[in-house]
Coordinates of C-alpha atoms in Angstrom, one line a residue:
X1 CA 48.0 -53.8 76.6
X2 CA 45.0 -56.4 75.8
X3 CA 45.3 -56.0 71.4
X4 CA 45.7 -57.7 68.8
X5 CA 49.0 -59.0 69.8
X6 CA 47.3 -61.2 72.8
X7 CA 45.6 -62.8 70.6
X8 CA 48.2 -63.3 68.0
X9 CA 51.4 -64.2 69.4
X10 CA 50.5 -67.3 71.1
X11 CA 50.7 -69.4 68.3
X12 CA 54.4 -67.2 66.7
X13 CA 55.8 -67.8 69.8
X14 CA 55.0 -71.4 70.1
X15 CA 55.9 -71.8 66.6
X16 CA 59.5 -70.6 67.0
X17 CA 60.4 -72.3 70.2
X18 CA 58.2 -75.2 69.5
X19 CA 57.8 -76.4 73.1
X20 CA 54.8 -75.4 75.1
X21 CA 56.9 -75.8 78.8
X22 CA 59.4 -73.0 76.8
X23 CA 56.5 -71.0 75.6
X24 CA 55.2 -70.8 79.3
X25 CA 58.4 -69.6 80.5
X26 CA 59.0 -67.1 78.1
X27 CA 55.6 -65.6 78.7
X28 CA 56.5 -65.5 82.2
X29 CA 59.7 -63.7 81.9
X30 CA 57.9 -61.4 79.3
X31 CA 55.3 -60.6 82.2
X32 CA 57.7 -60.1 85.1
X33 CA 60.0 -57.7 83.2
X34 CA 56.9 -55.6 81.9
X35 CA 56.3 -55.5 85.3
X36 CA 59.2 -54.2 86.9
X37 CA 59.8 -51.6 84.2
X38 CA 55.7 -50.6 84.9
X39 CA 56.7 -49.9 88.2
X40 CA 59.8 -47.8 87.1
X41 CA 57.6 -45.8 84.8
X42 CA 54.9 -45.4 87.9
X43 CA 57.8 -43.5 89.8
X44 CA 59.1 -41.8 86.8
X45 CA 55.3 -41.0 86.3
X46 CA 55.3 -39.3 90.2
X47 CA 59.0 -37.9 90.0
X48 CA 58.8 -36.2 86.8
X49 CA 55.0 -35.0 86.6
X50 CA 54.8 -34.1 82.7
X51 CA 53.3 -35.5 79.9
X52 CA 55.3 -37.3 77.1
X53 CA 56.2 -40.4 78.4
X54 CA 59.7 -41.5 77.2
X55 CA 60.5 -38.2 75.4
X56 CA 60.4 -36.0 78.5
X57 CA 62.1 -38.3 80.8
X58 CA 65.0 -38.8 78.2
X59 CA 64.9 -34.0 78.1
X60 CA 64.8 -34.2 81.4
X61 CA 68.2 -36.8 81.4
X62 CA 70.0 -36.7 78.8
X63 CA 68.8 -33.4 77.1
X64 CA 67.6 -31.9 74.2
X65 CA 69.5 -33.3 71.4
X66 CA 69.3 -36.7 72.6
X67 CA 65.3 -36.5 73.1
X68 CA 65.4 -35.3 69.5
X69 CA 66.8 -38.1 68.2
X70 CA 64.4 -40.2 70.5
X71 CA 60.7 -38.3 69.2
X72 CA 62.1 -38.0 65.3
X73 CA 62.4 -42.4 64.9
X74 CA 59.4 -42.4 67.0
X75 CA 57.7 -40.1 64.9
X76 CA 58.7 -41.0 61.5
X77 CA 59.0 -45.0 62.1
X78 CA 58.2 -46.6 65.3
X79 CA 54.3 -45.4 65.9
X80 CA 53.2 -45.2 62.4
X81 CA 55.1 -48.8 61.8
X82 CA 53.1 -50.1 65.2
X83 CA 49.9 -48.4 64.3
X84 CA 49.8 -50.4 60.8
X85 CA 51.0 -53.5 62.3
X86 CA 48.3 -53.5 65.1
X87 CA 45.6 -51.7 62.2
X88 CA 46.6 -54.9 59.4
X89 CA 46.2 -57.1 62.3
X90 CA 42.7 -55.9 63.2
X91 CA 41.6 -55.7 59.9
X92 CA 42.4 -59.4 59.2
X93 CA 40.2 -60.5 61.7
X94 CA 37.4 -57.7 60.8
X95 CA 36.9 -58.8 57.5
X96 CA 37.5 -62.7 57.7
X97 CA 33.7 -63.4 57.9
X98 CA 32.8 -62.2 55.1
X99 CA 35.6 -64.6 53.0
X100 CA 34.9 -67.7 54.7
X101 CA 36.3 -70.0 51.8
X102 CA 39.6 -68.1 51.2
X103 CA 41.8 -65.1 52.5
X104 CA 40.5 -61.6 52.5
X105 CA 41.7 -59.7 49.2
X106 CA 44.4 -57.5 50.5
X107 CA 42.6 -54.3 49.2
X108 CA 39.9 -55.2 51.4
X109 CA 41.9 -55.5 54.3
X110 CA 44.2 -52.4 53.7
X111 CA 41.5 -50.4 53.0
X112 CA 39.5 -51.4 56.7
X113 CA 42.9 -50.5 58.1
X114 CA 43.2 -47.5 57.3
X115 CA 39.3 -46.7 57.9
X116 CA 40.2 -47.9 61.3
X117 CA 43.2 -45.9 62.2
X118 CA 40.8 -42.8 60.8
X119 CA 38.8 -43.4 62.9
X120 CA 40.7 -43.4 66.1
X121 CA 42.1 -40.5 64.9
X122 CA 39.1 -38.2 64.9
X123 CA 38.1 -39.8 67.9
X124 CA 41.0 -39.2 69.9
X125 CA 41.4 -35.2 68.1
X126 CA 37.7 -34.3 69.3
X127 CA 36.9 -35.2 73.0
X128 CA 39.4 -36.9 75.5
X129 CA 36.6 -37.9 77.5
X130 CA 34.3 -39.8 74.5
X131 CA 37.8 -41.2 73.5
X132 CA 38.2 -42.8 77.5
X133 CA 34.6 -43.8 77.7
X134 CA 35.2 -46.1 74.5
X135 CA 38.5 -47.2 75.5
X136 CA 36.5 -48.6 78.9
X137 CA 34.2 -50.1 76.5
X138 CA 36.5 -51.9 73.8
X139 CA 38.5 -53.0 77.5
X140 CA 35.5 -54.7 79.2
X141 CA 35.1 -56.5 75.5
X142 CA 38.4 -57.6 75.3
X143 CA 38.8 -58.7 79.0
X144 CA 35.3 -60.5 78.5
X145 CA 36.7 -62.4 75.2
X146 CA 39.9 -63.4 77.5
X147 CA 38.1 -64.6 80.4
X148 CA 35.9 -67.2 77.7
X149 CA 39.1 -68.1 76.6
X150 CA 41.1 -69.0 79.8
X151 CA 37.4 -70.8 81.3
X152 CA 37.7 -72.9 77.8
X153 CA 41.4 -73.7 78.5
X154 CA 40.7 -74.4 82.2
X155 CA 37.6 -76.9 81.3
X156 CA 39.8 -78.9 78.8
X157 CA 42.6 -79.5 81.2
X158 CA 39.7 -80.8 84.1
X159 CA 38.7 -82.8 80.9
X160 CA 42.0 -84.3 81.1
X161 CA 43.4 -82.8 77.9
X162 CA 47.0 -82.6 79.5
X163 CA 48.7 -84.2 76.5
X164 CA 50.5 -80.4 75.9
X165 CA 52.1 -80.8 79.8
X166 CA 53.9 -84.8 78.9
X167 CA 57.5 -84.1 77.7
X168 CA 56.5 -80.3 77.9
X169 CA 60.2 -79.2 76.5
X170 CA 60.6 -82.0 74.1
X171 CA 61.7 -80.3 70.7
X172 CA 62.4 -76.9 72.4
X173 CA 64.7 -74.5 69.5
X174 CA 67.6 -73.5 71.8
X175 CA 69.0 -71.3 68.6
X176 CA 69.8 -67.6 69.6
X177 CA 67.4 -66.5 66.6
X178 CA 64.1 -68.7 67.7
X179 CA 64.1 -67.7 71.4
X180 CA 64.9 -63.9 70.6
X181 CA 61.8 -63.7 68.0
X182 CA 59.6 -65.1 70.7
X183 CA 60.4 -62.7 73.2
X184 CA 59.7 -60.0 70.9
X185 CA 56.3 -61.7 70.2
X186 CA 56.1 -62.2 73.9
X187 CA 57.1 -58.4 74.7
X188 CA 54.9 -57.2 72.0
X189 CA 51.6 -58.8 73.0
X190 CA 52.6 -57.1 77.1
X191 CA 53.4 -53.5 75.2
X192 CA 51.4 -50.6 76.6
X193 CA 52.4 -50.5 80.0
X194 CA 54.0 -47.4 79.4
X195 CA 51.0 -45.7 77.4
X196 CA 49.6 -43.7 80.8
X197 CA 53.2 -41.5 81.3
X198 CA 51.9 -40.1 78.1
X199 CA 49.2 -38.0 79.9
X200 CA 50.5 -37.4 83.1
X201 CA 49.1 -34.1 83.1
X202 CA 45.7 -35.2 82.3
X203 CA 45.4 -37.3 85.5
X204 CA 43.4 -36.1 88.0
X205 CA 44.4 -37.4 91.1
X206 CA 48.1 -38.4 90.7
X207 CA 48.7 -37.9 94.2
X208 CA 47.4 -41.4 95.1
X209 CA 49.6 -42.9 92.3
X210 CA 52.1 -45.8 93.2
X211 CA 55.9 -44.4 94.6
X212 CA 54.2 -41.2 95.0
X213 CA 57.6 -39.5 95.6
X214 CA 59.2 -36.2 95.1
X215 CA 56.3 -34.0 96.0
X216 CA 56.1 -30.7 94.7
X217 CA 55.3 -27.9 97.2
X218 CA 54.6 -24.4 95.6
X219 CA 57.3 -24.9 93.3
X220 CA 60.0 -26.3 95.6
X221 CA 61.2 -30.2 95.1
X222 CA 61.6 -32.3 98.2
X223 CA 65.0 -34.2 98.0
X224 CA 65.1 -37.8 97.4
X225 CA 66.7 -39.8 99.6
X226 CA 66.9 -43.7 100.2
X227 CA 65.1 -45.5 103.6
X228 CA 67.4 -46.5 105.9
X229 CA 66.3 -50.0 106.7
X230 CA 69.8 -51.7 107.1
X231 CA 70.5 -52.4 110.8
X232 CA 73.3 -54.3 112.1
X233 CA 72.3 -57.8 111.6
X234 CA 71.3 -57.2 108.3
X235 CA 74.4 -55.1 107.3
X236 CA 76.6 -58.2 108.6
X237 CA 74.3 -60.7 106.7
X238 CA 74.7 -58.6 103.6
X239 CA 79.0 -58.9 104.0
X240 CA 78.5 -62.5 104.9
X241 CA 76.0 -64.0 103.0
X242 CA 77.4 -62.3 99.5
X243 CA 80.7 -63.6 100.5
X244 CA 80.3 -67.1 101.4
X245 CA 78.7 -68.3 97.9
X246 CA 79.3 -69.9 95.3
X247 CA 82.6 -69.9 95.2
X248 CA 83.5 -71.4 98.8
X249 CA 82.2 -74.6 97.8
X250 CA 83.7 -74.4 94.5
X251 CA 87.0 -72.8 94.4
X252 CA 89.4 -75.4 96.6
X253 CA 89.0 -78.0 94.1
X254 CA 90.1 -75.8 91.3
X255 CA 92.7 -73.8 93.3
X256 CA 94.6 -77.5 94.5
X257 CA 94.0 -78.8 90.8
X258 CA 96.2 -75.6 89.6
X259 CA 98.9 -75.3 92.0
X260 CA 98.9 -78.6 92.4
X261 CA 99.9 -79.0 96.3
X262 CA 98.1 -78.9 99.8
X263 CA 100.9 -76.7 100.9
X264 CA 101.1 -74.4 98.3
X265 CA 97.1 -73.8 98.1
X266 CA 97.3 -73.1 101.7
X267 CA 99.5 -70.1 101.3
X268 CA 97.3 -69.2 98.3
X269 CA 94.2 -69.2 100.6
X270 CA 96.0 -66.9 103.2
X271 CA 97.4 -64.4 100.8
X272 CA 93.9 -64.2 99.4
X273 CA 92.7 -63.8 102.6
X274 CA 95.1 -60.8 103.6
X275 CA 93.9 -59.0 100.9
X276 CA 90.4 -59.4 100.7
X277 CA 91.1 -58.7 104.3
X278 CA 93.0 -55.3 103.3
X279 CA 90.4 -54.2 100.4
X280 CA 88.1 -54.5 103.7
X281 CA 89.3 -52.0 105.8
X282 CA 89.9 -49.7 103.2
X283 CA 86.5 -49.6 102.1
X284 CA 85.1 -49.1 106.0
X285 CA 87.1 -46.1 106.0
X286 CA 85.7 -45.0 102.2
X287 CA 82.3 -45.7 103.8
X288 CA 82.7 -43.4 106.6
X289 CA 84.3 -40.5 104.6
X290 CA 82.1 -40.8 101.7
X291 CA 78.8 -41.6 103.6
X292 CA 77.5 -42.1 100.0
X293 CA 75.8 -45.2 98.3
X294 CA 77.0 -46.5 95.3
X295 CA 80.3 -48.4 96.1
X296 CA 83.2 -48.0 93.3
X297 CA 81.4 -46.0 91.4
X298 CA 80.8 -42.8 93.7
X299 CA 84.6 -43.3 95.3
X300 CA 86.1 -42.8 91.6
X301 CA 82.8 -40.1 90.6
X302 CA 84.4 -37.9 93.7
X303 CA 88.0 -38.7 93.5
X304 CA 88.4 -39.2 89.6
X305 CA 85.6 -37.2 88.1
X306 CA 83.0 -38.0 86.1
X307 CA 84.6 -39.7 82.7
X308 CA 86.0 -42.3 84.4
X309 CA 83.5 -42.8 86.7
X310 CA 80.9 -43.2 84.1
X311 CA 83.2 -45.8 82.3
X312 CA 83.4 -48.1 85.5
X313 CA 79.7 -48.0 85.7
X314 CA 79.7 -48.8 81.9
X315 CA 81.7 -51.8 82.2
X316 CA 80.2 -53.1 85.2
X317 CA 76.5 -52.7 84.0
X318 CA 77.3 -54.3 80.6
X319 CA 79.9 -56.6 80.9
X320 CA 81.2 -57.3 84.5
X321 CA 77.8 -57.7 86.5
X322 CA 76.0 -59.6 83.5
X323 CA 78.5 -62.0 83.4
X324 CA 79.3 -62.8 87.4
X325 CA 75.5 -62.8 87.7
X326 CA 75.0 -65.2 84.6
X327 CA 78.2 -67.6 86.2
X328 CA 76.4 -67.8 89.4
X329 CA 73.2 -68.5 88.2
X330 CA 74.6 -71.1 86.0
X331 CA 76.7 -73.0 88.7
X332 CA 73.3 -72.7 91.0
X333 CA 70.9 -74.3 88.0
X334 CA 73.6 -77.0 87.4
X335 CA 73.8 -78.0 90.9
X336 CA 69.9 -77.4 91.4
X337 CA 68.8 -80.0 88.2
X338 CA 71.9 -82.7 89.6
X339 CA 69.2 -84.6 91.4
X340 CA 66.9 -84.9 88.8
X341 CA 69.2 -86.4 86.2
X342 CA 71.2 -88.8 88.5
X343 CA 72.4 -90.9 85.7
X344 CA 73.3 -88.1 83.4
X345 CA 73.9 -84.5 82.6
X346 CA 70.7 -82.1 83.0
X347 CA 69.9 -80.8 79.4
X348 CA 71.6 -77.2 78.9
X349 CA 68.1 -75.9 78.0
X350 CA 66.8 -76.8 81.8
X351 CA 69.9 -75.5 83.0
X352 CA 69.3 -72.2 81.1
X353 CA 65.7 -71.3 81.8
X354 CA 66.5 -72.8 85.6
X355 CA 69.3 -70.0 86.0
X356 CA 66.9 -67.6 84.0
X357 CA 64.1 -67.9 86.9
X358 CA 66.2 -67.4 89.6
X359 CA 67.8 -64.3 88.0
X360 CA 64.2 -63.3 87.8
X361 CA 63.2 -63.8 91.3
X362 CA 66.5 -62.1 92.6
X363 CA 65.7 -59.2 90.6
X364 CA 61.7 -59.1 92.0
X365 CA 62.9 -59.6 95.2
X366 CA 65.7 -57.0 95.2
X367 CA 62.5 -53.8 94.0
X368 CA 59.9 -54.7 95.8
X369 CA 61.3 -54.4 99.1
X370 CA 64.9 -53.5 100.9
X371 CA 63.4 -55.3 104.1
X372 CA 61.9 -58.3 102.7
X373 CA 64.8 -58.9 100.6
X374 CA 67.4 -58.4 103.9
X375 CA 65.1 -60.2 105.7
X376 CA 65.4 -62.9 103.5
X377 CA 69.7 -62.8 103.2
X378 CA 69.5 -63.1 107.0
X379 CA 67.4 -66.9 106.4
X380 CA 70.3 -67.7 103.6
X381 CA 73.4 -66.5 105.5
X382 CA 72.1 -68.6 108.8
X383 CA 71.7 -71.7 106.2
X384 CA 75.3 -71.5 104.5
X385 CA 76.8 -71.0 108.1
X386 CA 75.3 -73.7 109.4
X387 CA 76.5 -75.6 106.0
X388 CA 80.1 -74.4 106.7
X389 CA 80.0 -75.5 110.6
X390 CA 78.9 -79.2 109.6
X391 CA 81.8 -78.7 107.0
X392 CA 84.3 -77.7 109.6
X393 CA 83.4 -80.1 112.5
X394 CA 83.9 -83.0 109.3
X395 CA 87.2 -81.7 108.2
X396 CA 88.2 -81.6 112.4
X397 CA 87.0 -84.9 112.6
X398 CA 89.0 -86.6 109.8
X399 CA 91.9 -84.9 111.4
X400 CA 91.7 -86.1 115.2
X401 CA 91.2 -89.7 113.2
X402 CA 94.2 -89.7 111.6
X403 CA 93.8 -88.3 108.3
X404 CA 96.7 -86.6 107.8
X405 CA 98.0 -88.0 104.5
X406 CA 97.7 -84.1 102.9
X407 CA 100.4 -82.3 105.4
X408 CA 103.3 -85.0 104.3
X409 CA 105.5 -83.4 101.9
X410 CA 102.6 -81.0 101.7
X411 CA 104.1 -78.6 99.1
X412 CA 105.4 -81.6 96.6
X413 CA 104.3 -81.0 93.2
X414 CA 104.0 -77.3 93.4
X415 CA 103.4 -76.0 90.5
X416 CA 105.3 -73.2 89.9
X417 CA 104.5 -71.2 86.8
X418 CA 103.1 -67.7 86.3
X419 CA 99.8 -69.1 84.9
X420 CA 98.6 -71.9 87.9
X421 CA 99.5 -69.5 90.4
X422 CA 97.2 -66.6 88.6
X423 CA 94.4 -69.1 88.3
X424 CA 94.7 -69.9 91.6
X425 CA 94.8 -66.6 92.9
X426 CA 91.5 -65.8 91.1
X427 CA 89.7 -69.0 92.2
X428 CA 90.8 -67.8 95.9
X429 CA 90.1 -64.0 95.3
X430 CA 86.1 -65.3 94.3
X431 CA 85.4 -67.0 96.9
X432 CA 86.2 -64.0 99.1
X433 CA 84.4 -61.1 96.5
X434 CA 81.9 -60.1 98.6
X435 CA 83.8 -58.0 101.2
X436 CA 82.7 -54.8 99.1
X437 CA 79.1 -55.2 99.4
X438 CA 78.2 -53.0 101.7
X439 CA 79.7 -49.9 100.9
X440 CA 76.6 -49.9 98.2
X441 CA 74.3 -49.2 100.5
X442 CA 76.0 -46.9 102.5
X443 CA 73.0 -44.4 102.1
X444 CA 70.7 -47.0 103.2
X445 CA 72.5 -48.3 107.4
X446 CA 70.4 -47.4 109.8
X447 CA 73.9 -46.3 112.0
X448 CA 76.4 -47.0 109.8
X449 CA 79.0 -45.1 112.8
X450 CA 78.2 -48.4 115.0
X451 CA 78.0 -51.1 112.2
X452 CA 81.8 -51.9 113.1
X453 CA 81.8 -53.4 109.7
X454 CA 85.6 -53.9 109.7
X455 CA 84.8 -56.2 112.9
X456 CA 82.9 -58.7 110.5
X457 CA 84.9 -58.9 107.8
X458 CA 87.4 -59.8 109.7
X459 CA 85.2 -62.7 111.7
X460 CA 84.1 -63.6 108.1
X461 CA 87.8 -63.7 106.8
X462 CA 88.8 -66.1 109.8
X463 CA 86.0 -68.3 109.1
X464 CA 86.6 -68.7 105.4
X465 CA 89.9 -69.3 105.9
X466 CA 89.0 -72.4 108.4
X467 CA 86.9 -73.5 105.6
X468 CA 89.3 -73.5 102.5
X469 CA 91.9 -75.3 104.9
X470 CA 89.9 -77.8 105.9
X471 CA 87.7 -78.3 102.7
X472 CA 90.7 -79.4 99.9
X473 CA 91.6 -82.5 103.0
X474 CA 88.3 -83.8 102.7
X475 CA 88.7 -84.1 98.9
X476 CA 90.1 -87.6 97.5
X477 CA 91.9 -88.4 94.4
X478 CA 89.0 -90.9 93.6
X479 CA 86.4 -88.5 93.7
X480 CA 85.0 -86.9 90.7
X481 CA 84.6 -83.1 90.6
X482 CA 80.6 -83.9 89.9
X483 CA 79.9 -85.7 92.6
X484 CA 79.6 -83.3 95.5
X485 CA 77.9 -84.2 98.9
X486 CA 73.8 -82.8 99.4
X487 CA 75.5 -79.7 101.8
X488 CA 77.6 -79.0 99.2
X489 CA 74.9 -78.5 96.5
X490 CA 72.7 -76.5 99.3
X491 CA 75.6 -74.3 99.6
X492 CA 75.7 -74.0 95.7
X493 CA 72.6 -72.1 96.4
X494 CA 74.2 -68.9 98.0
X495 CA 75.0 -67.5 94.6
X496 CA 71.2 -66.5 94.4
X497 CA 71.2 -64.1 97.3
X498 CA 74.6 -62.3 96.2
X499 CA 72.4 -60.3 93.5
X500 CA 71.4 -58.2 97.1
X501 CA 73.9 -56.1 96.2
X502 CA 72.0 -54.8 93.7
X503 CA 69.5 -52.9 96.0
X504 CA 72.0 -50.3 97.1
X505 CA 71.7 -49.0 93.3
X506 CA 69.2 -45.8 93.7
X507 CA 67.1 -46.3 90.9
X508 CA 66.1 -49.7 92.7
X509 CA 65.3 -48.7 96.2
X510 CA 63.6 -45.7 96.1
X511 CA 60.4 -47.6 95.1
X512 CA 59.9 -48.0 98.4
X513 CA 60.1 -44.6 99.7

């Protein structure tokens, strides 16, 4: 992992977004997704103990002809292309002493290239062992050089050298093209994480390996199976939480703006209710006849088959999930930057990295651990309760004093047409998605016989249903969709613990076996 690229993508990366503050946070994003997909590749490493890295797991997947296709680009264009990047990029630096007053000819550096990648070659070809002991020695050199570097960096800033940190994303390139080539440079200098699944056979004590999971036992493969860490309170935090998020403090002012009466939303928020309501008590008795994690997608796998199945799990993995997550973390970033721009808009780029992080730490929080992430929806559910009782009590309040101006000629101004009511319908229908949730980590409830899930959804339905009637009679015509109260932009922050669902998903989870 510590090349040439370390040392070389710094400045490419800070040259295309042209922002240190955005250079930071792309090498943090860079660093936490090479580290979730090292810890994939650990427990692909322990799963499927064979050497050849990508190639065997993609045979031992997808089959042959796939894995084919896979070695023969590697082969013939991704190594040697890498090899002669990182060899080129060596050999500029190698021979740069010597041609002090200009660049190296290009001969010169070709030619140390490829006396370079010989020699790794025959190294590698005659002893495994000689090849390790100098790949310990080239390591200590390299972390050495890296340490002198970040003391250097760390004495400037005690200097007071901070001139980098003032306006830190002043003149950030927001462009598509800018940000994608700095990832790559970003991704590049972290590539190698993978490089040990390559000789997984060579290893000799594997055993001890992280996710050290489906053990072989003369021959015989122990079955894999999820931890069953979801008890009751965490089960009904998991319904709850994921359903009262974003989209409770959102939704009424959008769902009144469309069909354009207190009366009429009303009825809209009850329908949406009854069905959410409905959707609920079919999937507690899915759950309990297919005692299966996985949610939609193993209901329509066993009912269905397999095609369609696999196309519900394609469209929510590219497009459905991507985009509800992205929404969510976009209404959470706006709401979160609101108080530091109190006379204006937050800048999209704050907004962007802002959601970005918290997708991040959603995601971190969701492998690492099925307990520490429940134990940390309980803390979030308890917060956006306590939000929705101070809500409530409000909206009772304004009543018993007389603020009744909403319930005369309540339904006047109805709109009427096929498009408000949708709209509305879907506005109402978000703020109740979350009723599902559970079902995906059926696999994963402790007693999922004695949950009585359809018991809370039901609780939950009554209680959202108190909070969209009263929440549209605390709004005013005077006040401005932007400026919510502080309890409404701490709710905001729900949407970040609705990506919980996520840790039913298999692949996920079973890090923590």
């Amino acid at each position: 992992m510590i090349g040439s690229g370390i040392f070389m993508s710094p400045q490419t990366v800070l040259l295309n977004v042209r922002s240190p503050g955005a250079s930071l946070m792309i090498w943090a994003a860079c660093g936490i997704l090479v580290m979730l997909a090292s810890l994939c590749y650990a427990e692909l490493g322990t799963v499927i103990r064979k050497s050849g890295g990508t190639y065997i797991y993609i045979t031992k997947t997808w089959g042959q002809p796939l894995a084919f296709k896979y070695i023969f680009i590697c082969v013939l264009v991704m190594f040697p292309s890498s090899i002669a990047g990182l060899a080129l990029s060596f050999a500029e630096y190698a021979v740069a002493p010597f041609y002090q007053g200009c660049p190296p000819p290009l001969l010169v550096v070709k030619c140390a290239a490829a006396s370079g990648i010989i020699m790794l070659s025959i190294v590698n070809s005659l002893n495994v062992r000689f090849s390790v002991y100098i790949q310990v020695f080239c390591l200590v050199a390299k972390v050495l050089a890296l340490v002198v570097i970040v003391i250097g960096g760390v004495l400037l800033l005690v200097g007071g050298h901070t001139e980098n940190f003032e306006n830190s994303f002043e003149g950030t390139k927001s462009d598509i093209s800018p940000i994608g080539v700095a990832f790559y440079q970003g991704l590049w200098s972290y590539n190698g994480w993978s490089n040990l699944n390559y000789v997984i056979e060579e290893l000799q004590h594997l055993e001890v390996s992280i996710c050290a999971v489906g053990a072989m036992a003369e021959g015989k493969a122990e079955k894999l199976n999820l931890k069953r860490e979801v008890g009751l309170v965490s089960a009904v935090s998991l319904i709850v939480g994921t359903m009262i998020g974003s989209g409770i403090f959102m939704s009424p002012q959008f769902v009144i703006s469309n069909i354009g009466s207190p009366g009429a939303s009303l009825v809209v928020w009850a329908l949406c209710g009854l069905v959410a309501m409905l959707g609920a008590l079919s999937y507690a008795e899915l759950g309990t006849i297919i005692p299966e994690s996985g949610g939609d997608f193993i209901y329509i796998l066993r009912i269905y088959g397999k095609a369609p199945a696999f196309f519900v799990a394609f469209t929510f993995v590219l497009v459905v999930k991507p985009f509800s997550m992205a929404a969510m973390a976009l209404s959470f970033a706006e709401y979160a930057m609101a108080p530091l721009y109190a006379d204006c808009a937050p800048p999209q780029l704050a907004v962007k990295c802002t959601a970005f992080a918290c997708i991040l730490v959603v995601a971190t929080a969701n492998i690492l651990n099925v307990r520490f992430a429940m134990s940390i929806q309980v803390v979030f559910t308890v917060a956006k309760l306590a939000a929705l009782v101070v809500i409530v009590i409000g909206g009772m309040v304004l009543l018993a004093q007389g603020s009744t101006a909403s319930f005369h000629n309540a339904v006047e101004g109805t709109h009427l047409g096929l498009s408000p009511i949708g709209t509305a319908f879907y506005q109402g229908l978000w703020s109740y998605a979350g009723w599902y949730n559970l079902n995906y980590v059926t696999e994963e409830l402790k007693q999922p016989e004695k949950d009585c899930i359809v018991d809370h959804v039901q609780r939950k339905i009554q209680v959202g249903r108190i909070v969209d009637w009263l929440m549209p009679r605390q709004s005013s015509g005077a006040r401005k969709w932007e400026q919510l109260n502080p309890l409404n932009w701490m709710g905001s922050c729900s949407w970040l613990w609705e990506g919980l669902w996520s840790s039913a998903q298999g692949e996920s989870n079973s890090a923590n076996q």
